[in-house]
Amino acid sequence: LEMTTMLATGGRELKSLDKEEPWGGVVWADGPEVRGLAFVPLADLEELKTILETNAVEFEETDGVLAASVNGQDVFLKSEGGWIFVSGRSANLDTLPKDPGAILGGLQDSYNLAVRLDIQNIPQDTRDMLLGLLQLGVQAGAMQMPEESDEQYALRTKMTAQSLKELTRAVNELDAIQLGLAIDEEIPSIYLDIEVTALPDTETAKRITAPKGMTTSFGGFVIPDATISYNGVSRLEQLQVDQVNMMINEFRDNIQKELDGQELPEDVAKTSKQLVEDVFAILTSTVEEREIDLGAFFQTGDEQAVMLGGIRVADGAKLEDVLKTVVE
């Protein structure tokens, strides 16, 4: 940022820039109208004019508001209370907050860079319009591919329709999505937080809170010196179980049809089809128990790399029999 600022000012230091205050922006959706306001803690309007002049940006000043054109886009700027406010419409600068940092809701206290989307503050008509545009885009690309069989196309179409249904439900039931990037120079570390909040008593809220109280049998996969380590638990809702089972059954049927078309020897075909049935039976029984528990890690050394993963299954003995048959 300092390098960019120096380039923007032609090497001049911005003496009135308060480095303890955040830079920020906010967008309001008032029906079909969208209003935006950005702010920078720069107290001296003359320094702002210097930046514009250095970058050959022409501007006019009327009643304390600078009107400029940047890359063909009209931009309006105003200095007030130690801040420079920026908007695409001059009317948005008529009433300005005394403490712009308060609009950020504390994001600036926890993160170096953050964004928060308050979904329920987007009018329903606007959400419906955006979902409609997305659906049109998906339908435009829903043509059957030349190399795609009828069964594969039917499965992809069904999964796409289900995904759109899930997305529509999530958009209507989610309250907010927040991303935050923080840099801790003392540890040192860089981390990214992803926070999702759902409206109370909704299907989405039930799914988010479903893993509460669950324990894992794969905690040992989280190794301090591993290059990558992962551990996760989840509890599926019945709707999710039904959706996954639908996909499992479709995949199983497709594989069986592929085997039928390969003209394998009778004993090989029989064994192969039984293996497929056994594997998908294990998958189905695991999903039916509704609890997912898994872990994995990847570790690199000077002479070797090790990757190991594990997942809880409903019938470990049956899976072992399947693997022995595969080896034979």
mmCIF file of C-alpha atoms in Angstrom:
data_model
loop_
_atom_site.group_PDB
_atom_site.id
_atom_site.type_symbol
_atom_site.label_atom_id
_atom_site.label_comp_id
_atom_site.label_asym_id
_atom_site.label_seq_id
_atom_site.Cartn_x
_atom_site.Cartn_y
_atom_site.Cartn_z
ATOM 1 C CA LEU A 1 0.000 0.000 0.000
ATOM 2 C CA GLU A 2 2.818 2.391 0.809
ATOM 3 C CA MET A 3 4.483 1.661 -2.549
ATOM 4 C CA THR A 4 1.195 2.174 -4.395
ATOM 5 C CA THR A 5 0.604 5.422 -2.522
ATOM 6 C CA MET A 6 4.082 6.684 -3.392
ATOM 7 C CA LEU A 7 3.455 5.929 -7.070
ATOM 8 C CA ALA A 8 0.049 7.622 -6.951
ATOM 9 C CA THR A 9 1.474 10.776 -5.377
ATOM 10 C CA GLY A 10 4.617 10.978 -7.479
ATOM 11 C CA GLY A 11 6.829 10.153 -4.507
ATOM 12 C CA ARG A 12 5.190 12.557 -2.051
ATOM 13 C CA GLU A 13 4.318 11.451 1.475
ATOM 14 C CA LEU A 14 0.685 11.762 2.523
ATOM 15 C CA LYS A 15 1.143 13.560 5.824
ATOM 16 C CA SER A 16 -2.574 13.685 6.685
ATOM 17 C CA LEU A 17 -3.146 9.949 6.123
ATOM 18 C CA ASP A 18 -4.009 8.329 9.474
ATOM 19 C CA LYS A 19 -2.487 4.820 9.370
ATOM 20 C CA GLU A 20 -4.311 3.802 12.559
ATOM 21 C CA GLU A 21 -7.736 4.109 10.946
ATOM 22 C CA PRO A 22 -9.254 1.640 8.459
ATOM 23 C CA TRP A 23 -10.032 2.053 4.799
ATOM 24 C CA GLY A 24 -13.491 0.787 3.999
ATOM 25 C CA GLY A 25 -16.611 0.762 1.932
ATOM 26 C CA VAL A 26 -20.269 -0.118 2.205
ATOM 27 C CA VAL A 27 -23.007 -0.882 -0.313
ATOM 28 C CA TRP A 28 -26.730 -0.505 0.371
ATOM 29 C CA ALA A 29 -29.432 -2.132 -1.747
ATOM 30 C CA ASP A 30 -32.572 -0.006 -1.530
ATOM 31 C CA GLY A 31 -35.018 -1.823 -3.772
ATOM 32 C CA PRO A 32 -33.725 -1.652 -7.346
ATOM 33 C CA GLU A 33 -31.283 1.139 -6.413
ATOM 34 C CA VAL A 34 -27.774 0.324 -5.212
ATOM 35 C CA ARG A 35 -25.782 2.974 -3.325
ATOM 36 C CA GLY A 36 -22.086 2.770 -2.531
ATOM 37 C CA LEU A 37 -19.774 4.750 -0.275
ATOM 38 C CA ALA A 38 -16.031 4.283 0.278
ATOM 39 C CA PHE A 39 -13.836 6.138 2.757
ATOM 40 C CA VAL A 40 -10.140 6.726 3.421
ATOM 41 C CA PRO A 41 -8.691 8.429 6.538
ATOM 42 C CA LEU A 42 -7.100 11.322 4.653
ATOM 43 C CA ALA A 43 -7.687 14.662 6.356
ATOM 44 C CA ASP A 44 -6.237 17.116 3.854
ATOM 45 C CA LEU A 45 -8.275 17.697 0.698
ATOM 46 C CA GLU A 46 -5.277 19.378 -0.943
ATOM 47 C CA GLU A 47 -3.334 16.119 -0.731
ATOM 48 C CA LEU A 48 -6.180 14.387 -2.520
ATOM 49 C CA LYS A 49 -6.051 17.017 -5.262
ATOM 50 C CA THR A 50 -2.316 16.349 -5.571
ATOM 51 C CA ILE A 51 -3.002 12.658 -6.171
ATOM 52 C CA LEU A 52 -5.551 13.485 -8.891
ATOM 53 C CA GLU A 53 -3.241 15.976 -10.577
ATOM 54 C CA THR A 54 -0.268 13.573 -10.436
ATOM 55 C CA ASN A 55 -2.349 10.939 -12.234
ATOM 56 C CA ALA A 56 -3.628 13.444 -14.822
ATOM 57 C CA VAL A 57 -7.203 13.147 -13.585
ATOM 58 C CA GLU A 58 -9.258 16.235 -14.354
ATOM 59 C CA PHE A 59 -11.695 17.360 -11.676
ATOM 60 C CA GLU A 60 -14.061 20.155 -10.771
ATOM 61 C CA GLU A 61 -14.884 21.397 -7.276
ATOM 62 C CA THR A 62 -18.395 22.510 -6.378
ATOM 63 C CA ASP A 63 -19.485 23.210 -2.780
ATOM 64 C CA GLY A 64 -16.637 21.101 -1.359
ATOM 65 C CA VAL A 65 -17.341 18.100 -3.636
ATOM 66 C CA LEU A 66 -14.784 17.071 -6.248
ATOM 67 C CA ALA A 67 -16.218 15.609 -9.446
ATOM 68 C CA ALA A 68 -13.749 13.552 -11.479
ATOM 69 C CA SER A 69 -13.806 11.022 -14.301
ATOM 70 C CA VAL A 70 -11.646 7.912 -13.784
ATOM 71 C CA ASN A 71 -11.459 5.495 -16.724
ATOM 72 C CA GLY A 72 -14.721 6.893 -18.042
ATOM 73 C CA GLN A 73 -16.500 6.465 -14.691
ATOM 74 C CA ASP A 74 -17.824 9.512 -12.803
ATOM 75 C CA VAL A 75 -16.508 9.659 -9.244
ATOM 76 C CA PHE A 76 -17.422 12.154 -6.516
ATOM 77 C CA LEU A 77 -15.183 12.873 -3.514
ATOM 78 C CA LYS A 78 -15.706 14.914 -0.365
ATOM 79 C CA SER A 79 -13.574 15.685 2.686
ATOM 80 C CA GLU A 80 -15.248 15.726 6.107
ATOM 81 C CA GLY A 81 -14.162 15.008 9.683
ATOM 82 C CA GLY A 82 -10.693 13.770 8.758
ATOM 83 C CA TRP A 83 -11.941 11.404 6.034
ATOM 84 C CA ILE A 84 -12.213 11.424 2.257
ATOM 85 C CA PHE A 85 -15.519 9.908 1.115
ATOM 86 C CA VAL A 86 -15.941 8.510 -2.400
ATOM 87 C CA SER A 87 -19.114 7.557 -4.258
ATOM 88 C CA GLY A 88 -20.456 7.125 -7.772
ATOM 89 C CA ARG A 89 -23.241 9.635 -7.061
ATOM 90 C CA SER A 90 -22.889 13.084 -5.542
ATOM 91 C CA ALA A 91 -26.191 12.667 -3.661
ATOM 92 C CA ASN A 92 -24.635 9.873 -1.592
ATOM 93 C CA LEU A 93 -22.278 12.466 -0.092
ATOM 94 C CA ASP A 94 -25.032 14.722 1.271
ATOM 95 C CA THR A 95 -25.226 12.914 4.639
ATOM 96 C CA LEU A 96 -21.997 11.325 5.875
ATOM 97 C CA PRO A 97 -21.257 9.267 9.026
ATOM 98 C CA LYS A 98 -19.162 10.928 11.721
ATOM 99 C CA ASP A 99 -17.399 7.634 12.470
ATOM 100 C CA PRO A 100 -17.098 5.612 9.243
ATOM 101 C CA GLY A 101 -15.181 2.863 11.026
ATOM 102 C CA ALA A 102 -18.315 1.997 13.013
ATOM 103 C CA ILE A 103 -20.056 0.962 9.772
ATOM 104 C CA LEU A 104 -17.559 -1.906 9.438
ATOM 105 C CA GLY A 105 -19.003 -3.628 12.495
ATOM 106 C CA GLY A 106 -15.650 -4.435 14.109
ATOM 107 C CA LEU A 107 -14.119 -6.162 11.071
ATOM 108 C CA GLN A 108 -11.182 -3.773 11.271
ATOM 109 C CA ASP A 109 -10.383 -4.914 14.834
ATOM 110 C CA SER A 110 -9.874 -8.565 13.865
ATOM 111 C CA TYR A 111 -8.625 -8.534 10.284
ATOM 112 C CA ASN A 112 -6.272 -6.777 7.910
ATOM 113 C CA LEU A 113 -8.669 -7.367 5.026
ATOM 114 C CA ALA A 114 -12.292 -8.421 5.363
ATOM 115 C CA VAL A 115 -15.644 -8.382 3.615
ATOM 116 C CA ARG A 116 -19.123 -9.127 4.947
ATOM 117 C CA LEU A 117 -22.216 -9.798 2.853
ATOM 118 C CA ASP A 118 -25.504 -9.309 4.718
ATOM 119 C CA ILE A 119 -27.761 -11.364 2.490
ATOM 120 C CA GLN A 120 -31.004 -10.482 4.238
ATOM 121 C CA ASN A 121 -30.325 -6.798 3.545
ATOM 122 C CA ILE A 122 -30.640 -7.531 -0.175
ATOM 123 C CA PRO A 123 -34.302 -7.008 -1.186
ATOM 124 C CA GLN A 124 -36.142 -10.227 -2.057
ATOM 125 C CA ASP A 125 -36.908 -8.967 -5.567
ATOM 126 C CA THR A 126 -33.200 -8.405 -6.178
ATOM 127 C CA ARG A 127 -32.306 -11.853 -4.847
ATOM 128 C CA ASP A 128 -34.943 -13.458 -7.050
ATOM 129 C CA MET A 129 -33.616 -11.566 -10.065
ATOM 130 C CA LEU A 130 -30.012 -12.689 -9.422
ATOM 131 C CA LEU A 131 -31.101 -16.305 -8.930
ATOM 132 C CA GLY A 132 -33.126 -16.092 -12.124
ATOM 133 C CA LEU A 133 -30.102 -14.857 -14.086
ATOM 134 C CA LEU A 134 -28.010 -17.667 -12.617
ATOM 135 C CA GLN A 135 -30.637 -20.235 -13.582
ATOM 136 C CA LEU A 136 -30.738 -18.888 -17.138
ATOM 137 C CA GLY A 137 -26.950 -19.187 -17.341
ATOM 138 C CA VAL A 138 -27.034 -22.770 -16.090
ATOM 139 C CA GLN A 139 -29.815 -23.725 -18.509
ATOM 140 C CA ALA A 140 -27.857 -22.218 -21.394
ATOM 141 C CA GLY A 141 -25.003 -24.623 -20.646
ATOM 142 C CA ALA A 142 -27.217 -27.650 -19.997
ATOM 143 C CA MET A 143 -26.921 -29.081 -23.502
ATOM 144 C CA GLN A 144 -25.884 -32.720 -23.784
ATOM 145 C CA MET A 145 -22.177 -33.053 -24.604
ATOM 146 C CA PRO A 146 -21.166 -35.107 -27.687
ATOM 147 C CA GLU A 147 -19.241 -37.650 -25.599
ATOM 148 C CA GLU A 148 -21.901 -37.805 -22.876
ATOM 149 C CA SER A 149 -24.240 -40.808 -22.693
ATOM 150 C CA ASP A 150 -27.971 -40.384 -22.067
ATOM 151 C CA GLU A 151 -27.526 -41.806 -18.539
ATOM 152 C CA GLN A 152 -24.645 -39.452 -17.734
ATOM 153 C CA TYR A 153 -26.559 -36.489 -19.125
ATOM 154 C CA ALA A 154 -29.646 -37.383 -17.085
ATOM 155 C CA LEU A 155 -27.548 -37.662 -13.911
ATOM 156 C CA ARG A 156 -25.786 -34.347 -14.550
ATOM 157 C CA THR A 157 -29.092 -32.631 -15.252
ATOM 158 C CA LYS A 158 -30.628 -34.019 -12.076
ATOM 159 C CA MET A 159 -27.594 -32.962 -9.968
ATOM 160 C CA THR A 160 -27.619 -29.471 -11.510
ATOM 161 C CA ALA A 161 -31.317 -29.032 -10.727
ATOM 162 C CA GLN A 162 -30.722 -30.190 -7.170
ATOM 163 C CA SER A 163 -27.783 -27.778 -6.783
ATOM 164 C CA LEU A 164 -29.906 -24.854 -7.980
ATOM 165 C CA LYS A 165 -32.628 -25.830 -5.526
ATOM 166 C CA GLU A 166 -30.092 -25.960 -2.695
ATOM 167 C CA LEU A 167 -28.610 -22.598 -3.726
ATOM 168 C CA THR A 168 -32.049 -20.965 -3.766
ATOM 169 C CA ARG A 169 -32.796 -22.297 -0.298
ATOM 170 C CA ALA A 170 -29.413 -21.142 1.026
ATOM 171 C CA VAL A 171 -29.812 -17.623 -0.387
ATOM 172 C CA ASN A 172 -33.190 -17.269 1.331
ATOM 173 C CA GLU A 173 -32.066 -18.810 4.636
ATOM 174 C CA LEU A 174 -28.546 -17.442 5.094
ATOM 175 C CA ASP A 175 -28.166 -14.274 7.146
ATOM 176 C CA ALA A 176 -24.551 -13.331 6.372
ATOM 177 C CA ILE A 177 -21.270 -14.551 4.910
ATOM 178 C CA GLN A 178 -18.009 -13.099 6.184
ATOM 179 C CA LEU A 179 -14.413 -13.546 5.023
ATOM 180 C CA GLY A 180 -11.471 -12.227 7.004
ATOM 181 C CA LEU A 181 -7.724 -12.302 6.354
ATOM 182 C CA ALA A 182 -5.441 -11.601 9.316
ATOM 183 C CA ILE A 183 -1.656 -11.292 9.548
ATOM 184 C CA ASP A 184 0.026 -11.813 12.921
ATOM 185 C CA GLU A 185 3.627 -10.637 12.657
ATOM 186 C CA GLU A 186 4.555 -11.826 16.151
ATOM 187 C CA ILE A 187 3.832 -15.578 15.704
ATOM 188 C CA PRO A 188 4.204 -15.145 12.612
ATOM 189 C CA SER A 189 1.108 -16.438 10.804
ATOM 190 C CA ILE A 190 -1.462 -15.630 8.172
ATOM 191 C CA TYR A 191 -4.954 -17.059 8.493
ATOM 192 C CA LEU A 192 -8.290 -16.852 6.735
ATOM 193 C CA ASP A 193 -11.605 -17.067 8.580
ATOM 194 C CA ILE A 194 -14.841 -17.989 6.821
ATOM 195 C CA GLU A 195 -17.981 -17.341 8.844
ATOM 196 C CA VAL A 196 -21.491 -18.278 7.727
ATOM 197 C CA THR A 197 -24.606 -17.331 9.717
ATOM 198 C CA ALA A 198 -28.082 -18.692 9.009
ATOM 199 C CA LEU A 199 -31.490 -17.460 10.075
ATOM 200 C CA PRO A 200 -32.819 -19.266 13.179
ATOM 201 C CA ASP A 201 -35.046 -22.345 12.825
ATOM 202 C CA THR A 202 -34.228 -22.860 9.140
ATOM 203 C CA GLU A 203 -32.995 -25.968 7.341
ATOM 204 C CA THR A 204 -29.642 -24.246 6.780
ATOM 205 C CA ALA A 205 -29.318 -23.444 10.489
ATOM 206 C CA LYS A 206 -29.995 -27.101 11.345
ATOM 207 C CA ARG A 207 -27.262 -28.223 8.956
ATOM 208 C CA ILE A 208 -24.720 -25.749 10.317
ATOM 209 C CA THR A 209 -25.321 -26.787 13.934
ATOM 210 C CA ALA A 210 -25.707 -30.514 13.201
ATOM 211 C CA PRO A 211 -22.069 -31.466 14.067
ATOM 212 C CA LYS A 212 -22.310 -29.815 17.510
ATOM 213 C CA GLY A 213 -21.181 -32.250 20.207
ATOM 214 C CA MET A 214 -19.702 -34.745 17.745
ATOM 215 C CA THR A 215 -16.291 -36.273 18.430
ATOM 216 C CA THR A 216 -13.745 -37.681 15.988
ATOM 217 C CA SER A 217 -11.723 -40.871 15.788
ATOM 218 C CA PHE A 218 -9.300 -39.240 13.342
ATOM 219 C CA GLY A 219 -7.776 -36.469 15.469
ATOM 220 C CA GLY A 220 -4.359 -38.099 15.074
ATOM 221 C CA PHE A 221 -4.263 -36.959 11.457
ATOM 222 C CA VAL A 222 -3.739 -33.382 12.619
ATOM 223 C CA ILE A 223 0.060 -33.383 12.897
ATOM 224 C CA PRO A 224 1.901 -30.144 13.804
ATOM 225 C CA ASP A 225 4.734 -30.571 11.288
ATOM 226 C CA ALA A 226 2.583 -31.934 8.442
ATOM 227 C CA THR A 227 2.566 -30.063 5.140
ATOM 228 C CA ILE A 228 -1.214 -30.482 4.951
ATOM 229 C CA SER A 229 -3.517 -31.916 7.588
ATOM 230 C CA TYR A 230 -7.299 -32.198 7.736
ATOM 231 C CA ASN A 231 -9.930 -33.452 10.140
ATOM 232 C CA GLY A 232 -13.683 -33.086 9.858
ATOM 233 C CA VAL A 233 -16.946 -34.364 11.282
ATOM 234 C CA SER A 234 -20.467 -33.815 10.021
ATOM 235 C CA ARG A 235 -23.988 -35.012 10.700
ATOM 236 C CA LEU A 236 -26.231 -35.352 7.664
ATOM 237 C CA GLU A 237 -29.876 -34.347 7.625
ATOM 238 C CA GLN A 238 -32.334 -36.858 6.149
ATOM 239 C CA LEU A 239 -32.772 -34.646 3.075
ATOM 240 C CA GLN A 240 -29.022 -34.803 2.477
ATOM 241 C CA VAL A 241 -29.063 -38.591 2.951
ATOM 242 C CA ASP A 242 -31.791 -38.896 0.327
ATOM 243 C CA GLN A 243 -29.856 -36.671 -2.090
ATOM 244 C CA VAL A 244 -26.596 -38.589 -1.655
ATOM 245 C CA ASN A 245 -28.357 -41.947 -2.003
ATOM 246 C CA MET A 246 -29.925 -40.762 -5.234
ATOM 247 C CA MET A 247 -26.489 -39.948 -6.645
ATOM 248 C CA ILE A 248 -25.010 -43.227 -5.343
ATOM 249 C CA ASN A 249 -27.750 -45.254 -7.036
ATOM 250 C CA GLU A 250 -27.340 -43.373 -10.303
ATOM 251 C CA PHE A 251 -23.550 -43.892 -10.299
ATOM 252 C CA ARG A 252 -23.951 -47.577 -9.452
ATOM 253 C CA ASP A 253 -26.398 -48.140 -12.300
ATOM 254 C CA ASN A 254 -24.119 -46.320 -14.748
ATOM 255 C CA ILE A 255 -21.123 -48.442 -13.749
ATOM 256 C CA GLN A 256 -23.118 -51.664 -14.064
ATOM 257 C CA LYS A 257 -24.222 -50.637 -17.560
ATOM 258 C CA GLU A 258 -20.597 -49.881 -18.477
ATOM 259 C CA LEU A 259 -19.619 -53.366 -17.306
ATOM 260 C CA ASP A 260 -22.427 -54.911 -19.376
ATOM 261 C CA GLY A 261 -21.024 -53.246 -22.471
ATOM 262 C CA GLN A 262 -17.455 -54.496 -22.033
ATOM 263 C CA GLU A 263 -18.129 -58.148 -22.985
ATOM 264 C CA LEU A 264 -16.058 -59.494 -20.089
ATOM 265 C CA PRO A 265 -15.652 -63.225 -19.433
ATOM 266 C CA GLU A 266 -18.611 -64.515 -17.439
ATOM 267 C CA ASP A 267 -16.685 -65.167 -14.208
ATOM 268 C CA VAL A 268 -14.896 -61.771 -14.379
ATOM 269 C CA ALA A 269 -18.156 -59.951 -15.138
ATOM 270 C CA LYS A 270 -19.938 -61.675 -12.271
ATOM 271 C CA THR A 271 -17.145 -60.866 -9.786
ATOM 272 C CA SER A 272 -16.855 -57.271 -11.011
ATOM 273 C CA LYS A 273 -20.577 -56.604 -10.744
ATOM 274 C CA GLN A 274 -20.667 -58.100 -7.258
ATOM 275 C CA LEU A 275 -17.744 -55.898 -6.189
ATOM 276 C CA VAL A 276 -19.602 -52.839 -7.452
ATOM 277 C CA GLU A 277 -22.720 -53.863 -5.518
ATOM 278 C CA ASP A 278 -20.687 -54.455 -2.346
ATOM 279 C CA VAL A 279 -18.832 -51.133 -2.567
ATOM 280 C CA PHE A 280 -22.012 -49.132 -3.120
ATOM 281 C CA ALA A 281 -23.790 -51.066 -0.357
ATOM 282 C CA ILE A 282 -21.023 -49.967 2.043
ATOM 283 C CA LEU A 283 -21.365 -46.363 0.821
ATOM 284 C CA THR A 284 -25.139 -46.443 1.254
ATOM 285 C CA SER A 285 -24.998 -47.946 4.761
ATOM 286 C CA THR A 286 -22.368 -45.379 5.788
ATOM 287 C CA VAL A 287 -24.514 -42.496 4.542
ATOM 288 C CA GLU A 288 -27.614 -43.965 6.205
ATOM 289 C CA GLU A 289 -25.876 -43.734 9.589
ATOM 290 C CA ARG A 290 -25.704 -39.952 8.900
ATOM 291 C CA GLU A 291 -22.375 -39.353 10.666
ATOM 292 C CA ILE A 292 -19.268 -38.516 8.651
ATOM 293 C CA ASP A 293 -15.839 -38.655 10.311
ATOM 294 C CA LEU A 294 -12.588 -38.390 8.367
ATOM 295 C CA GLY A 295 -9.011 -37.205 8.459
ATOM 296 C CA ALA A 296 -5.968 -36.924 6.192
ATOM 297 C CA PHE A 297 -2.423 -35.608 6.162
ATOM 298 C CA PHE A 298 0.398 -35.066 3.699
ATOM 299 C CA GLN A 299 3.954 -34.876 4.991
ATOM 300 C CA THR A 300 7.099 -34.162 3.007
ATOM 301 C CA GLY A 301 10.688 -34.958 3.968
ATOM 302 C CA ASP A 302 14.150 -34.813 2.396
ATOM 303 C CA GLU A 303 13.874 -38.264 0.820
ATOM 304 C CA GLN A 304 10.186 -39.176 0.842
ATOM 305 C CA ALA A 305 6.639 -37.928 1.001
ATOM 306 C CA VAL A 306 3.853 -39.620 2.939
ATOM 307 C CA MET A 307 0.107 -39.270 2.342
ATOM 308 C CA LEU A 308 -2.443 -41.000 4.550
ATOM 309 C CA GLY A 309 -6.199 -40.678 4.896
ATOM 310 C CA GLY A 310 -9.038 -42.398 6.683
ATOM 311 C CA ILE A 311 -12.808 -42.277 6.857
ATOM 312 C CA ARG A 312 -15.314 -44.034 9.090
ATOM 313 C CA VAL A 313 -17.408 -46.680 7.296
ATOM 314 C CA ALA A 314 -20.456 -48.555 8.525
ATOM 315 C CA ASP A 315 -19.084 -52.045 7.852
ATOM 316 C CA GLY A 316 -15.293 -52.279 8.023
ATOM 317 C CA ALA A 317 -15.264 -56.090 7.834
ATOM 318 C CA LYS A 318 -17.236 -56.078 4.588
ATOM 319 C CA LEU A 319 -14.909 -53.465 3.113
ATOM 320 C CA GLU A 320 -11.937 -55.640 4.040
ATOM 321 C CA ASP A 321 -13.528 -58.587 2.205
ATOM 322 C CA VAL A 322 -14.022 -56.409 -0.868
ATOM 323 C CA LEU A 323 -10.353 -55.349 -0.848
ATOM 324 C CA LYS A 324 -9.201 -58.966 -0.509
ATOM 325 C CA THR A 325 -11.339 -59.904 -3.503
ATOM 326 C CA VAL A 326 -9.840 -57.047 -5.524
ATOM 327 C CA VAL A 327 -6.311 -58.236 -4.669
ATOM 328 C CA GLU A 328 -7.156 -61.798 -5.685
#
